[in-house]
Short mmCIF file of C-alpha atoms in Angstrom, two decimals:
data_model
loop_
_atom_site.label_atom_id
_atom_site.label_comp_id
_atom_site.label_asym_id
_atom_site.label_seq_id
_atom_site.Cartn_x
_atom_site.Cartn_y
_atom_site.Cartn_z
CA MET B 916 -9.60 -8.79 26.90
CA ASN B 917 -11.70 -11.62 25.47
CA LYS B 918 -11.17 -11.05 21.75
CA SER B 919 -13.39 -13.95 20.71
CA LYS B 920 -16.29 -12.44 22.64
CA LEU B 921 -15.63 -8.97 21.22
CA LYS B 922 -15.35 -10.31 17.68
CA SER B 923 -18.69 -12.10 17.90
CA PHE B 924 -20.29 -9.04 19.50
CA ALA B 925 -19.02 -6.55 16.90
CA ALA B 926 -20.07 -8.70 13.96
CA SER B 927 -23.57 -9.28 15.34
CA MET B 928 -23.95 -5.60 16.29
CA ARG B 929 -23.13 -4.56 12.74
CA ARG B 930 -25.76 -6.88 11.30
CA ASP B 931 -28.41 -5.91 13.86
CA LEU B 932 -27.72 -2.19 13.62
CA MET B 933 -27.92 -2.29 9.85
CA ASP B 934 -31.17 -4.25 10.02
CA ALA B 935 -32.63 -1.74 12.49
CA VAL B 936 -31.53 1.31 10.49
CA ARG B 937 -32.71 -0.23 7.22
CA ALA B 938 -36.12 -1.11 8.65
CA LYS B 939 -36.58 2.34 10.13
CA ALA B 940 -35.52 4.08 6.91
CA ASP B 941 -37.90 1.89 4.89
CA TYR B 942 -40.74 2.67 7.28
CA ILE B 943 -40.17 6.44 7.22
CA LEU B 944 -39.71 6.66 3.46
CA SER B 945 -42.67 4.43 2.61
CA HIS B 946 -45.20 6.69 4.34
CA ASP B 947 -46.36 10.23 3.84
CA ILE B 948 -45.42 12.33 6.85
CA ASP B 949 -49.06 12.69 7.88
CA GLU B 950 -49.22 8.90 8.21
CA LEU B 951 -46.20 8.77 10.55
CA PRO B 952 -46.34 9.08 14.37
CA PRO B 953 -46.41 12.64 15.77
CA LYS B 954 -42.72 12.58 16.74
CA PHE B 955 -41.83 12.86 13.05
CA TYR B 956 -44.00 15.90 12.31
CA ASP B 957 -41.24 18.42 13.08
CA HIS B 958 -38.74 16.63 10.85
CA ARG B 959 -40.07 17.21 7.33
CA ASP B 960 -36.77 18.67 6.08
CA LYS B 961 -34.74 15.81 7.57
CA ILE B 962 -36.99 13.22 5.95
CA ALA B 963 -36.63 15.00 2.61
CA THR B 964 -32.85 15.01 3.01
CA LEU B 965 -32.84 11.29 3.82
CA ALA B 966 -35.00 10.50 0.78
CA LYS B 967 -32.70 12.48 -1.51
CA LEU B 968 -29.56 10.86 -0.09
CA VAL B 969 -30.97 7.35 -0.52
CA GLN B 970 -31.83 8.21 -4.11
CA THR B 971 -28.42 9.67 -4.96
CA THR B 972 -26.02 7.39 -3.06
CA GLY B 973 -28.04 4.20 -2.54
CA LYS B 974 -29.88 2.89 0.47
CA GLU B 975 -27.23 0.38 1.55
CA GLU B 976 -24.50 3.01 1.66
CA VAL B 977 -26.69 5.23 3.83
CA VAL B 978 -27.57 2.29 6.07
CA GLU B 979 -23.91 1.30 6.43
CA ARG B 980 -22.88 4.83 7.37
CA ILE B 981 -25.63 5.47 9.91
CA ALA B 982 -25.29 2.04 11.53
CA TYR B 983 -21.61 2.69 12.12
CA ILE B 984 -22.27 6.17 13.53
CA TRP B 985 -24.46 4.67 16.24
CA PHE B 986 -22.04 1.81 16.90
CA ASN B 987 -19.16 4.27 17.17
CA ARG B 988 -20.99 6.48 19.62
CA LEU B 989 -22.24 3.61 21.75
CA ILE B 990 -18.81 2.04 22.21
CA ALA B 991 -17.09 5.41 22.72
CA LEU B 992 -19.57 6.45 25.40
CA ARG B 993 -19.36 3.04 27.06
CA PHE B 994 -15.57 3.35 27.17
CA MET B 995 -15.86 6.84 28.64
CA ASP B 996 -18.38 5.60 31.22
CA ALA B 997 -16.12 2.76 32.32
CA ALA B 998 -13.05 5.03 32.40
CA LEU B 999 -15.02 7.51 34.57
CA ILE B 1000 -14.59 10.27 31.98
CA ASN B 1001 -18.34 10.88 31.82
CA GLU B 1002 -19.37 12.58 35.05
CA ILE B 1003 -22.69 10.74 34.78
CA ALA B 1004 -22.65 7.44 32.88
CA VAL B 1005 -24.43 7.93 29.56
CA VAL B 1006 -25.08 4.34 28.47
CA SER B 1007 -24.12 2.37 31.58
CA PRO B 1008 -26.24 1.72 34.67
CA ILE B 1009 -24.86 2.01 38.15
CA GLU B 1010 -24.66 -1.10 40.32
CA ARG B 1011 -27.91 -3.00 40.87
CA GLN B 1012 -29.77 -0.90 38.29
CA SER B 1013 -30.68 -1.68 34.70
CA LEU B 1014 -31.36 1.73 33.17
CA PRO B 1015 -28.54 4.14 32.22
CA GLN B 1016 -27.42 6.39 35.04
CA LEU B 1017 -28.01 9.46 32.85
CA TYR B 1018 -31.67 8.62 32.35
CA ASN B 1019 -32.29 8.13 36.06
CA GLU B 1020 -30.39 11.29 37.03
CA VAL B 1021 -32.18 13.56 34.55
CA ARG B 1022 -35.52 12.04 35.47
CA ALA B 1023 -34.68 13.05 39.04
CA GLY B 1024 -33.90 16.58 37.88
CA HIS B 1025 -30.08 16.38 37.71
CA VAL B 1026 -28.99 17.52 34.24
CA PRO B 1027 -25.27 17.50 33.40
CA GLU B 1028 -23.72 20.82 32.46
CA GLY B 1029 -23.59 21.41 28.73
CA TYR B 1030 -26.50 19.12 27.81
CA THR B 1031 -28.94 20.85 25.49
CA PHE B 1032 -32.35 19.29 24.87
CA ASP B 1033 -36.04 20.15 25.21
CA ARG B 1034 -36.53 19.58 28.91
CA THR B 1035 -40.25 20.28 28.78
CA LYS B 1036 -40.72 17.65 26.11
CA PHE B 1037 -38.57 15.17 28.04
CA PHE B 1038 -40.68 15.42 31.19
CA ASP B 1039 -43.94 15.55 29.24
CA LEU B 1040 -42.95 12.25 27.59
CA ILE B 1041 -42.17 10.40 30.80
CA ASP B 1042 -45.26 11.92 32.48
CA GLY B 1043 -47.52 10.69 29.67
CA LYS B 1044 -48.52 14.18 28.52
CA ILE B 1045 -47.31 13.54 24.95
CA GLN B 1046 -48.69 10.74 22.81
CA SER B 1047 -45.95 8.20 22.11
CA SER B 1048 -45.81 4.47 21.51
CA ASP B 1049 -42.63 4.25 23.61
CA PRO B 1050 -42.21 7.42 25.69
CA GLU B 1051 -39.26 6.24 27.81
CA ASN B 1052 -37.14 5.26 24.81
CA GLU B 1053 -38.07 8.46 23.02
CA ALA B 1054 -37.07 10.47 26.08
CA TYR B 1055 -33.76 8.62 26.51
CA ALA B 1056 -32.96 9.10 22.81
CA MET B 1057 -33.13 12.85 23.47
CA LEU B 1058 -30.55 12.48 26.25
CA PHE B 1059 -28.31 10.22 24.18
CA ILE B 1060 -28.21 12.76 21.36
CA ALA B 1061 -27.63 15.57 23.86
CA ALA B 1062 -24.65 13.65 25.30
CA CYS B 1063 -23.15 13.18 21.83
CA ASN B 1064 -23.58 16.87 21.04
CA ALA B 1065 -22.13 17.89 24.41
CA TRP B 1066 -18.89 16.07 23.53
CA HIS B 1067 -18.67 17.74 20.11
CA GLU B 1068 -16.53 20.61 21.40
CA HIS B 1069 -13.75 18.38 22.73
CA LEU B 1070 -14.13 15.36 20.43
CA PRO B 1071 -15.49 16.69 17.11
CA PHE B 1072 -13.85 13.86 15.16
CA MET B 1073 -15.91 11.33 17.11
CA PHE B 1074 -19.06 13.29 17.92
CA GLU B 1075 -20.23 15.40 15.03
CA LYS B 1076 -23.29 17.47 15.82
CA ILE B 1077 -26.42 15.34 15.42
CA ALA B 1078 -29.08 17.59 13.98
CA ASP B 1079 -29.83 16.03 10.62
CA TYR B 1080 -31.41 12.91 9.12
CA THR B 1081 -29.07 10.79 11.28
CA GLU B 1082 -31.25 11.60 14.27
CA LEU B 1083 -34.24 10.01 12.53
CA LEU B 1084 -32.51 6.65 12.37
CA ILE B 1085 -31.45 6.21 15.97
CA PRO B 1086 -32.39 2.70 17.18
CA ASP B 1087 -35.89 2.57 18.65
CA ASP B 1088 -35.01 0.49 21.72
CA LEU B 1089 -32.10 1.75 23.81
CA LEU B 1090 -33.42 0.94 27.28
CA GLY B 1091 -34.54 -2.68 27.14
CA ALA B 1092 -32.59 -5.54 28.68
CA ALA B 1093 -31.84 -6.88 25.18
CA SER B 1094 -31.36 -3.47 23.55
CA LEU B 1095 -28.31 -2.60 21.49
CA ARG B 1096 -27.14 -0.28 24.28
CA ALA B 1097 -27.44 -3.05 26.88
CA ARG B 1098 -25.49 -5.41 24.64
CA VAL B 1099 -22.66 -2.86 24.37
CA VAL B 1100 -22.47 -2.56 28.15
CA ASP B 1101 -22.48 -6.34 28.55
CA ALA B 1102 -19.84 -7.00 25.87
CA LEU B 1103 -17.46 -4.15 26.71
CA GLU B 1104 -16.65 -4.88 30.31
CA ALA B 1105 -14.96 -2.39 32.63
CA GLU B 1106 -11.72 -4.39 32.54
CA ASP B 1107 -11.68 -4.14 28.73
CA CYS B 1108 -11.72 -0.36 29.04
CA GLN B 1109 -8.43 -0.24 30.95
CA ASP B 1110 -6.75 0.27 27.56
CA VAL B 1111 -8.17 2.33 24.69
CA GLU B 1112 -6.71 -0.28 22.34
CA VAL B 1113 -10.01 -2.14 22.75
CA ILE B 1114 -11.71 0.44 20.49
CA GLY B 1115 -9.34 -0.44 17.65
CA TRP B 1116 -10.00 -4.13 18.08
CA LEU B 1117 -13.75 -3.53 17.96
CA TYR B 1118 -13.44 -1.61 14.71
CA GLN B 1119 -11.31 -4.37 13.19
CA PHE B 1120 -13.97 -6.90 14.15
CA TYR B 1121 -16.83 -4.63 13.07
CA ILE B 1122 -15.55 -4.35 9.49
CA GLY B 1123 -14.51 -8.01 9.36
CA GLU B 1124 -17.52 -9.30 7.43
CA LYS B 1125 -17.36 -6.43 4.94
CA LYS B 1126 -13.67 -7.14 4.45
CA ASP B 1127 -14.30 -10.86 3.92
CA ALA B 1128 -17.04 -10.16 1.39
CA ALA B 1129 -14.85 -7.76 -0.58
CA MET B 1130 -11.89 -10.14 -0.60
CA ALA B 1131 -14.05 -13.08 -1.67
CA LYS B 1132 -15.19 -11.40 -4.86
CA LYS B 1133 -13.21 -11.59 -8.07
CA GLY B 1134 -11.68 -8.57 -9.74
CA LYS B 1135 -10.46 -5.22 -8.54
CA TYR B 1136 -11.51 -3.39 -5.39
CA ASN B 1137 -13.47 -0.19 -5.75
CA THR B 1138 -12.50 2.97 -3.84
CA SER B 1139 -14.93 2.38 -0.97
CA GLU B 1140 -13.57 -1.14 -0.37
CA ILE B 1141 -9.88 -0.16 -0.14
CA PRO B 1142 -9.94 0.78 3.59
CA ALA B 1143 -11.64 -2.45 4.68
CA VAL B 1144 -9.52 -4.85 2.65
CA THR B 1145 -6.20 -3.23 3.59
CA GLN B 1146 -6.61 -2.83 7.36
CA LEU B 1147 -5.11 -5.29 9.80
CA PHE B 1148 -4.69 -4.60 13.50
CA THR B 1149 -1.05 -5.02 14.55
CA PRO B 1150 -0.21 -7.32 17.48
CA ASP B 1151 1.04 -5.41 20.48
CA TRP B 1152 4.55 -6.80 20.64
CA ILE B 1153 5.24 -5.93 17.01
CA VAL B 1154 4.09 -2.37 17.67
CA ARG B 1155 6.47 -2.16 20.60
CA TYR B 1156 9.38 -3.56 18.58
CA LEU B 1157 8.87 -1.02 15.79
CA VAL B 1158 8.39 2.02 18.02
CA GLU B 1159 11.16 1.16 20.47
CA ASN B 1160 13.73 0.63 17.72
CA SER B 1161 12.90 3.88 15.94
CA LEU B 1162 11.65 6.54 18.35
CA GLY B 1163 13.34 4.80 21.27
CA ARG B 1164 16.66 4.49 19.45
CA ILE B 1165 16.71 8.18 18.57
CA TRP B 1166 16.07 9.13 22.17
CA MET B 1167 18.74 6.77 23.52
CA ALA B 1168 21.22 8.35 21.09
CA SER B 1169 20.12 11.81 22.23
CA ARG B 1170 20.29 10.90 25.95
CA PRO B 1171 22.72 7.95 26.34
CA ASN B 1172 22.15 7.86 30.09
CA SER B 1173 18.37 7.72 29.81
CA LYS B 1174 16.57 5.09 31.86
CA LEU B 1175 14.07 4.65 29.02
CA ARG B 1176 15.94 1.50 28.05
CA GLU B 1177 14.49 -0.21 31.13
CA SER B 1178 10.98 0.29 29.72
CA MET B 1179 11.73 -1.07 26.23
CA ARG B 1180 11.42 -4.84 26.27
CA TYR B 1181 11.89 -5.22 22.50
CA TYR B 1182 14.71 -2.74 22.04
CA VAL B 1183 17.61 -4.30 20.10
CA GLU B 1184 21.13 -3.31 21.06
CA HIS B 1185 23.83 -4.42 18.67
CA ASP B 1186 27.48 -3.56 18.01
CA ASP B 1187 27.01 -2.60 14.36
CA ALA B 1188 24.08 -0.28 15.04
CA THR B 1189 23.58 2.70 12.80
CA THR B 1190 24.34 6.19 14.06
CA PRO B 1191 20.93 7.66 14.80
CA ILE B 1192 19.81 11.19 14.20
CA THR B 1193 19.60 13.06 17.51
CA VAL B 1194 17.40 15.78 19.00
CA SER B 1195 18.22 18.43 21.58
CA SER B 1196 14.82 18.21 23.29
CA VAL B 1197 11.92 15.78 23.36
CA GLU B 1198 9.62 18.43 21.90
CA GLU B 1199 11.57 18.20 18.62
CA LEU B 1200 11.02 14.46 18.21
CA THR B 1201 8.36 13.58 15.60
CA LEU B 1202 6.74 10.29 14.65
CA LEU B 1203 4.29 9.69 11.80
CA ASP B 1204 2.08 6.75 10.94
CA PRO B 1205 1.02 7.35 7.30
CA CYS B 1206 -1.57 4.52 7.40
CA CYS B 1207 -2.55 4.93 11.03
CA GLY B 1208 -5.76 2.89 11.13
CA SER B 1209 -7.22 3.17 14.62
CA GLY B 1210 -3.92 4.41 16.03
CA HIS B 1211 -2.19 1.41 17.61
CA MET B 1212 1.33 2.61 16.70
CA LEU B 1213 0.55 6.11 17.92
CA THR B 1214 -0.90 5.11 21.27
CA TYR B 1215 2.18 3.09 22.18
CA ALA B 1216 4.41 5.92 20.98
CA TYR B 1217 2.38 8.12 23.35
CA ASP B 1218 3.25 5.82 26.26
CA LEU B 1219 6.95 5.95 25.43
CA LEU B 1220 6.96 9.72 24.97
CA GLU B 1221 5.17 10.19 28.29
CA LYS B 1222 8.02 8.37 30.01
CA ILE B 1223 10.57 10.57 28.21
CA TYR B 1224 8.84 13.80 29.20
CA GLU B 1225 8.60 12.64 32.81
CA GLU B 1226 12.30 11.75 32.82
CA GLU B 1227 13.08 15.20 31.43
CA GLY B 1228 11.23 16.79 34.33
CA TYR B 1229 8.23 18.30 32.57
CA PRO B 1230 5.14 19.00 34.71
CA LYS B 1231 2.76 16.07 34.40
CA SER B 1232 -0.15 18.35 33.59
CA ASP B 1233 1.68 19.71 30.52
CA ILE B 1234 2.83 16.40 29.06
CA PRO B 1235 -0.35 15.18 27.29
CA GLY B 1236 -0.81 18.47 25.43
CA LEU B 1237 2.85 18.61 24.43
CA ILE B 1238 2.80 15.08 23.02
CA LEU B 1239 -0.31 15.68 20.95
CA THR B 1240 0.89 19.09 19.78
CA HIS B 1241 4.53 18.37 18.94
CA ASN B 1242 5.32 14.67 18.62
CA LEU B 1243 2.67 12.49 17.03
CA TYR B 1244 1.11 12.59 13.54
CA GLY B 1245 -1.13 10.24 11.62
CA CYS B 1246 -3.38 10.01 8.58
CA ASP B 1247 -5.66 7.47 6.95
CA LEU B 1248 -7.96 7.08 3.96
CA ASP B 1249 -10.74 5.86 6.20
CA GLU B 1250 -12.75 8.53 8.01
CA ARG B 1251 -13.77 6.02 10.69
CA ALA B 1252 -10.23 4.86 11.37
CA ALA B 1253 -8.84 8.41 11.53
CA SER B 1254 -11.61 9.35 13.99
CA LEU B 1255 -10.80 6.36 16.18
CA ALA B 1256 -7.08 7.15 16.15
CA ALA B 1257 -7.80 10.72 17.24
CA PHE B 1258 -10.17 9.42 19.91
CA ALA B 1259 -7.60 6.93 21.18
CA LEU B 1260 -4.90 9.58 21.56
CA THR B 1261 -7.32 11.98 23.21
CA MET B 1262 -8.38 9.31 25.69
CA LYS B 1263 -4.71 8.61 26.43
CA ALA B 1264 -4.24 12.30 27.16
CA ARG B 1265 -7.40 12.60 29.25
CA LEU B 1266 -6.56 9.53 31.33
CA SER B 1267 -3.10 10.99 31.98
CA HIS B 1268 -4.48 14.37 33.07
CA ARG B 1269 -8.00 14.80 34.37
CA ARG B 1270 -8.21 18.45 33.27
CA PHE B 1271 -6.85 17.86 29.79
CA PHE B 1272 -10.05 19.03 28.07
CA ARG B 1273 -9.48 22.53 29.41
CA LYS B 1274 -6.48 22.86 27.10
CA SER B 1275 -8.38 22.62 23.78
CA VAL B 1276 -5.68 20.44 22.22
CA ARG B 1277 -6.51 18.16 19.30
CA PRO B 1278 -4.41 15.29 17.93
CA ASN B 1279 -2.52 15.73 14.67
CA ILE B 1280 -4.62 13.09 12.91
CA VAL B 1281 -6.36 13.66 9.57
CA GLU B 1282 -8.63 11.82 7.21
CA LEU B 1283 -7.03 12.29 3.80
CA LEU B 1284 -9.31 14.44 1.64
CA PRO B 1285 -9.13 15.88 -1.90
CA TYR B 1286 -10.06 19.46 -0.93
CA ASP B 1287 -10.66 20.36 -4.61
CA ASP B 1288 -6.87 20.67 -4.85
CA ASP B 1289 -5.14 19.08 -7.85
CA ARG B 1290 -2.26 17.99 -5.65
CA PHE B 1291 -4.67 15.72 -3.79
CA ALA B 1292 -6.47 14.32 -6.83
CA ASN B 1293 -7.61 10.71 -6.34
CA ILE B 1294 -6.37 10.74 -2.75
CA LYS B 1295 -9.14 8.34 -1.70
CA ASP B 1296 -7.50 5.76 -3.97
CA LEU B 1297 -3.86 6.74 -3.44
CA GLY B 1298 -3.73 7.80 0.19
CA SER B 1299 -0.39 8.95 1.57
CA LEU B 1300 1.47 7.51 -1.44
CA ILE B 1301 0.97 10.96 -2.97
CA ARG B 1302 4.26 12.83 -2.99
CA LEU B 1303 3.30 16.39 -2.28
CA LYS B 1304 4.67 19.18 -4.41
CA PRO B 1305 5.30 22.52 -2.69
CA SER B 1306 2.52 25.08 -3.08
CA THR B 1307 1.83 28.63 -1.98
CA ALA B 1308 -1.93 28.14 -2.27
CA LYS B 1309 -4.04 29.43 0.61
CA LEU B 1310 -7.24 27.87 1.93
CA ASP B 1311 -9.88 30.38 2.90
CA GLU B 1312 -11.79 29.60 6.08
CA GLY B 1313 -15.09 27.91 5.36
CA VAL B 1314 -14.38 27.02 1.72
CA PHE B 1315 -14.29 23.30 2.43
CA ALA B 1316 -15.94 20.99 4.92
CA TYR B 1317 -12.87 21.05 7.14
CA SER B 1318 -10.97 23.97 8.64
CA ASN B 1319 -7.60 25.43 7.73
CA ARG B 1320 -6.10 23.25 10.44
CA GLU B 1321 -6.91 19.96 8.71
CA PHE B 1322 -5.81 21.23 5.30
CA THR B 1323 -2.51 22.54 6.66
CA LEU B 1324 -1.96 19.37 8.66
CA GLN B 1325 -2.52 17.21 5.57
CA GLU B 1326 0.09 19.30 3.74
CA ARG B 1327 2.50 18.91 6.67
CA ILE B 1328 2.06 15.16 6.79
CA LEU B 1329 2.35 14.48 3.08
CA GLY B 1330 5.33 16.84 2.89
CA GLY B 1331 7.30 14.53 5.17
CA ASP B 1332 10.48 15.29 7.18
CA PHE B 1333 9.73 13.26 10.32
CA HIS B 1334 12.32 11.74 12.64
CA CYS B 1335 10.63 8.36 12.40
CA VAL B 1336 7.84 6.83 10.35
CA VAL B 1337 6.24 3.71 11.81
CA THR B 1338 3.45 1.77 10.13
CA ASN B 1339 1.70 -1.44 9.19
CA PRO B 1340 1.03 -0.55 5.55
CA PRO B 1341 -1.81 -1.90 3.41
CA TYR B 1342 -1.27 -5.14 1.50
CA MET B 1343 -2.72 -5.26 -2.02
CA GLY B 1344 -1.28 -6.87 -5.13
CA GLY B 1345 -1.67 -5.48 -8.61
CA LYS B 1346 -4.65 -7.72 -9.37
CA GLY B 1347 -6.71 -5.98 -6.70
CA MET B 1348 -5.77 -2.41 -7.62
CA ASN B 1349 -8.26 -0.32 -9.52
CA THR B 1350 -7.09 1.52 -12.64
CA VAL B 1351 -6.31 4.80 -10.86
CA LEU B 1352 -4.15 3.12 -8.23
CA ALA B 1353 -2.44 0.68 -10.62
CA ASP B 1354 -1.47 3.40 -13.08
CA PHE B 1355 -0.19 5.63 -10.31
CA VAL B 1356 2.13 3.08 -8.68
CA LYS B 1357 3.48 1.95 -12.06
CA LYS B 1358 4.53 5.52 -12.75
CA GLN B 1359 5.53 6.73 -9.29
CA TYR B 1360 6.80 3.50 -7.69
CA PRO B 1361 8.19 1.36 -10.55
CA ASP B 1362 10.56 -0.56 -8.23
CA SER B 1363 7.82 -1.56 -5.76
CA LYS B 1364 4.63 -1.51 -7.85
CA ALA B 1365 3.87 -5.22 -7.34
CA ASP B 1366 2.18 -4.57 -3.97
CA LEU B 1367 1.10 -1.57 -1.94
CA PHE B 1368 3.12 -2.64 1.08
CA ALA B 1369 6.33 -2.35 -0.98
CA CYS B 1370 5.32 1.07 -2.28
CA PHE B 1371 4.91 2.15 1.32
CA ILE B 1372 8.41 0.98 2.20
CA GLU B 1373 9.68 3.54 -0.30
CA ARG B 1374 7.16 6.16 0.75
CA SER B 1375 8.01 5.76 4.44
CA LEU B 1376 11.64 6.53 3.67
CA ASP B 1377 10.54 9.57 1.62
CA LEU B 1378 8.69 10.89 4.66
CA THR B 1379 11.67 10.39 6.99
CA LYS B 1380 14.47 12.85 7.71
CA SER B 1381 17.98 11.87 6.59
CA GLY B 1382 19.38 9.74 9.40
CA GLY B 1383 15.91 9.02 10.74
CA TYR B 1384 14.12 5.66 10.87
CA ALA B 1385 11.35 4.07 8.84
CA ALA B 1386 9.88 1.05 10.62
CA ALA B 1387 7.25 -1.34 9.29
CA VAL B 1388 5.78 -4.82 9.40
CA THR B 1389 5.08 -6.17 5.92
CA MET B 1390 4.85 -9.32 3.85
CA HIS B 1391 8.31 -10.85 3.49
CA SER B 1392 8.26 -11.25 -0.29
CA TRP B 1393 10.25 -8.07 -0.94
CA MET B 1394 13.32 -9.83 0.46
CA PHE B 1395 13.24 -12.70 -2.06
CA LEU B 1396 11.18 -12.27 -5.24
CA SER B 1397 12.76 -11.08 -8.48
CA SER B 1398 9.98 -8.52 -8.93
CA TYR B 1399 11.45 -6.62 -5.96
CA GLU B 1400 15.12 -6.85 -6.99
CA ALA B 1401 15.30 -3.18 -7.98
CA LEU B 1402 13.75 -2.21 -4.64
CA ARG B 1403 16.31 -4.28 -2.72
CA VAL B 1404 19.15 -2.68 -4.64
CA LYS B 1405 17.76 0.79 -3.95
CA LEU B 1406 17.40 0.06 -0.24
CA LEU B 1407 20.86 -1.42 0.15
CA GLU B 1408 22.62 1.26 -1.89
CA ASN B 1409 20.89 4.28 -0.41
CA HIS B 1410 19.76 3.26 3.08
CA GLN B 1411 20.66 0.86 5.87
CA ILE B 1412 18.88 -1.96 7.63
CA ASP B 1413 19.15 -1.23 11.34
CA THR B 1414 17.29 -4.27 12.65
CA LEU B 1415 15.05 -6.92 11.11
CA VAL B 1416 12.97 -9.79 12.50
CA HIS B 1417 11.73 -12.45 10.08
CA LEU B 1418 8.44 -13.45 11.67
CA GLY B 1419 7.06 -16.14 9.40
CA ALA B 1420 3.41 -17.09 9.05
CA ARG B 1421 1.94 -16.79 12.54
CA ALA B 1422 2.82 -13.29 13.71
CA PHE B 1423 -0.84 -12.28 13.36
CA GLU B 1424 -2.23 -15.53 14.77
CA GLU B 1425 -4.12 -13.80 17.61
CA ILE B 1426 -6.42 -12.07 15.13
CA GLY B 1427 -7.39 -15.07 13.07
CA GLY B 1428 -4.69 -17.64 12.42
CA GLU B 1429 -2.13 -17.79 9.62
CA VAL B 1430 -2.48 -14.62 7.59
CA VAL B 1431 0.71 -13.91 5.62
CA GLN B 1432 4.42 -14.51 5.84
CA THR B 1433 5.71 -11.37 7.52
CA VAL B 1434 8.83 -9.45 8.45
CA ALA B 1435 9.25 -6.50 10.84
CA PHE B 1436 12.17 -4.15 10.28
CA VAL B 1437 13.66 -0.74 10.89
CA LEU B 1438 15.50 1.10 8.10
CA GLN B 1439 17.68 4.15 8.51
CA ARG B 1440 17.30 6.65 5.74
CA GLY B 1441 20.44 7.69 3.90
CA ASN B 1442 21.14 11.11 2.44
CA LYS B 1443 19.38 10.48 -0.89
#
């Protein structure tokens, strides 16, 4: 994976997509509908919705959101093309052709099952029977939207139904040699798509300029900036160290003769090891990432769990569904990151079992939402730092934007009681915290309030079962500074350090040089 190439590509795609969406929105909103081309005549309500949204939330916020939607879909479909998950490639051409395979196949009369679009209009466009300034691109846009909608059933977190103002702002050129689609195919090579981790890297690079701009300004971060400024993709070996010495350690204690040890390069065996909590079956074993980002911790945990299930003799066709149903959980403030984490786990499952989509299994990943519930007040500022109080409240189907499943899953996650909690928590000192966040951590996390990462050390232990493991990579300052003395005392008196690696300044060098002085560690929760 050429990360330098992908970084340059993602940054330029963000700029170009935003320019294209902004220009198209300006064009549509600056003309009466009767002055627009005929293709807009059936979209009066969508144009009115777009105009209202721009007025209420601001044009740049709308542009940012829509640009990312198209980026997300383009890279997801390209990954699925390269991984041969799409029966007919949606954005990619076949060898020695330049146009997407889907366009050529439908033009020849071969329409994939489940694709819904106006076929008469499609053929009238390419046959010149409908007036259009660019009939081929207009026709392909219909297919692209149909492909996205066809995947909604199995991947709703990635492919929401496109039947609103979003459709108006699809890029005009998707077929040209220099089109945004062609650039995605060129940048995201087939070899890159051997591992779904590439999607997480692309998101990290995509938000890079927004993150830099937010961090360069003086003062506190607003709510919308918190996800960008606190996300940092974790190097692979650190992920492996954390997962192997938490989830892996519990399994080795549960099955001392397991051959899993042979697969764990970063597993630390030592004479004074803690006595791990044990499970009677792999289906009991649970792992949570409370700041999951695009799911790097979870996807490696998936790999390890797959080996465990295979060793235990489970049918291979059952394993992906069992892992996603019973073992792995994640949440994030950022809708985009949560969607990518769910996508990554689903792709893991689908690549493990070709018929996985027949099982209707969805990952236990949620975007943290307020749900008009006082227990979740200010959750977009506080995230999973909220300690959930028990409640008997019921959520009626259809009351909120999400189903009972997401609400119940959010309760389950914030209620804790996992065998292991593994994360790369957000880093943010008190100077960057807005008033809501600063006041909350002062009250709820007085021993770790100086930085969010320290608050999450405490919170990770809260979420862990007694005897279970909380594993994290953080800044190393909690080990030395006087402002964390009370936290150190609390950790040493109530919990136990199982293993710790002091990494120094260059642990994150592969994503941009010296970032922060870091330490990776695994704590075993005590009985308090």
